[in-house]
Amino acid sequence: MDVDHKSSRTAMAETVFGIFVIRKEGAEPGDDPADVGIILEGVDVLDELGNVPFAVAMLLALVYALNLSYPPELKYTFEAQQKIIMELDGNKLSSKAQTLKTLLSC
């Protein structure tokens, strides 16, 4: 196990919510990833998802299905994603999310 792989595994184990993307060595930015997956509470719960947009949708589905709370430091990120981008329960926005929605509407 090389140092980069070991530090990546350590970082993944400490991740509360996350999407990981693994690229093949020497891959160009536009190349398909070798793997895309989801981490919840340090555990790799889904992998081989194919692309990041699908992983984002699956992460939100897991949050709903498992009735998880958003991590406090990501509260507004997930709120914007859920209520503005996906238009789920968009009538109840925090002031920060409402400001973002207004700015995006211009």
Short mmCIF file of C-alpha atoms in Angstrom, two decimals:
data_model
loop_
_atom_site.label_atom_id
_atom_site.label_comp_id
_atom_site.label_asym_id
_atom_site.label_seq_id
_atom_site.Cartn_x
_atom_site.Cartn_y
_atom_site.Cartn_z
CA MET A 1 0.00 0.00 0.00
CA ASP A 2 1.61 3.29 -1.06
CA VAL A 3 1.44 6.47 1.03
CA ASP A 4 -1.22 8.13 -1.16
CA HIS A 5 -3.46 5.08 -0.99
CA LYS A 6 -3.00 4.82 2.78
CA SER A 7 -3.77 8.51 3.36
CA SER A 8 -6.80 8.26 1.05
CA ARG A 9 -8.14 5.31 3.03
CA THR A 10 -7.58 7.21 6.30
CA ALA A 11 -9.43 10.25 4.94
CA MET A 12 -12.27 8.05 3.70
CA ALA A 13 -12.59 6.39 7.13
CA GLU A 14 -12.99 9.84 8.71
CA THR A 15 -15.64 11.01 6.21
CA VAL A 16 -19.20 11.40 7.48
CA PHE A 17 -20.86 11.91 4.06
CA GLY A 18 -18.94 11.74 0.85
CA ILE A 19 -18.67 10.85 -2.79
CA PHE A 20 -15.34 9.49 -3.94
CA VAL A 21 -13.92 9.38 -7.44
CA ILE A 22 -10.99 7.13 -8.31
CA ARG A 23 -9.15 7.82 -11.53
CA LYS A 24 -6.74 5.54 -13.31
CA GLU A 25 -3.11 6.59 -13.12
CA GLY A 26 -2.32 8.93 -16.00
CA ALA A 27 -5.98 9.60 -16.77
CA GLU A 28 -6.92 12.87 -18.41
CA PRO A 29 -9.52 15.16 -16.76
CA GLY A 30 -12.19 14.18 -19.31
CA ASP A 31 -11.63 10.42 -18.98
CA ASP A 32 -14.20 8.26 -17.24
CA PRO A 33 -13.32 7.46 -13.63
CA ALA A 34 -12.24 3.97 -12.60
CA ASP A 35 -14.76 4.08 -9.76
CA VAL A 36 -17.32 6.44 -8.20
CA GLY A 37 -18.89 5.64 -4.86
CA ILE A 38 -20.49 6.85 -1.65
CA ILE A 39 -19.16 6.88 1.89
CA LEU A 40 -21.43 7.19 4.92
CA GLU A 41 -19.90 7.42 8.37
CA GLY A 42 -16.56 6.12 7.12
CA VAL A 43 -18.01 3.09 5.34
CA ASP A 44 -17.95 2.59 1.57
CA VAL A 45 -21.66 1.81 1.10
CA LEU A 46 -21.94 2.01 -2.70
CA ASP A 47 -19.35 1.84 -5.44
CA GLU A 48 -19.13 1.36 -9.19
CA LEU A 49 -21.82 4.03 -9.69
CA GLY A 50 -20.30 5.16 -12.98
CA ASN A 51 -20.54 8.94 -12.68
CA VAL A 52 -20.79 11.75 -10.14
CA PRO A 53 -24.33 12.98 -10.98
CA PHE A 54 -25.71 9.51 -10.34
CA ALA A 55 -23.69 9.28 -7.11
CA VAL A 56 -25.18 12.61 -5.93
CA ALA A 57 -28.70 11.33 -6.61
CA MET A 58 -27.94 8.08 -4.79
CA LEU A 59 -26.45 9.97 -1.82
CA LEU A 60 -29.64 12.00 -1.46
CA ALA A 61 -31.71 8.81 -1.79
CA LEU A 62 -29.69 7.18 0.98
CA VAL A 63 -30.14 10.21 3.22
CA TYR A 64 -33.92 9.95 2.77
CA ALA A 65 -34.13 6.14 2.95
CA LEU A 66 -31.98 5.91 6.08
CA ASN A 67 -33.51 9.05 7.64
CA LEU A 68 -30.06 10.59 8.19
CA SER A 69 -29.41 14.13 9.34
CA TYR A 70 -27.13 16.30 7.25
CA PRO A 71 -23.75 16.97 8.87
CA PRO A 72 -23.94 20.49 10.40
CA GLU A 73 -21.04 21.78 8.29
CA LEU A 74 -22.84 20.65 5.10
CA LYS A 75 -26.36 21.71 6.09
CA TYR A 76 -26.69 24.55 3.57
CA THR A 77 -24.97 22.60 0.80
CA PHE A 78 -27.48 19.78 1.06
CA GLU A 79 -30.38 22.20 1.54
CA ALA A 80 -29.49 24.02 -1.69
CA GLN A 81 -29.05 20.75 -3.53
CA GLN A 82 -32.35 19.35 -2.26
CA LYS A 83 -34.57 22.40 -2.42
CA ILE A 84 -33.12 24.54 -5.23
CA ILE A 85 -31.50 22.11 -7.65
CA MET A 86 -33.82 19.12 -7.21
CA GLU A 87 -36.86 21.30 -6.33
CA LEU A 88 -37.94 19.11 -3.41
CA ASP A 89 -39.82 20.95 -0.65
CA GLY A 90 -38.64 24.26 -2.14
CA ASN A 91 -41.20 26.42 -0.33
CA LYS A 92 -39.36 26.22 2.99
CA LEU A 93 -35.92 27.79 2.51
CA SER A 94 -33.47 29.14 5.05
CA SER A 95 -32.42 32.74 4.49
CA LYS A 96 -29.06 31.60 3.06
CA ALA A 97 -30.70 29.21 0.61
CA GLN A 98 -33.28 31.85 -0.36
CA THR A 99 -30.48 34.32 -1.12
CA LEU A 100 -28.75 31.74 -3.32
CA LYS A 101 -31.99 30.94 -5.14
CA THR A 102 -32.57 34.64 -5.79
CA LEU A 103 -29.03 35.09 -7.12
CA LEU A 104 -29.38 32.05 -9.39
CA SER A 105 -32.70 33.33 -10.75
CA CYS A 106 -31.17 36.56 -12.06
#
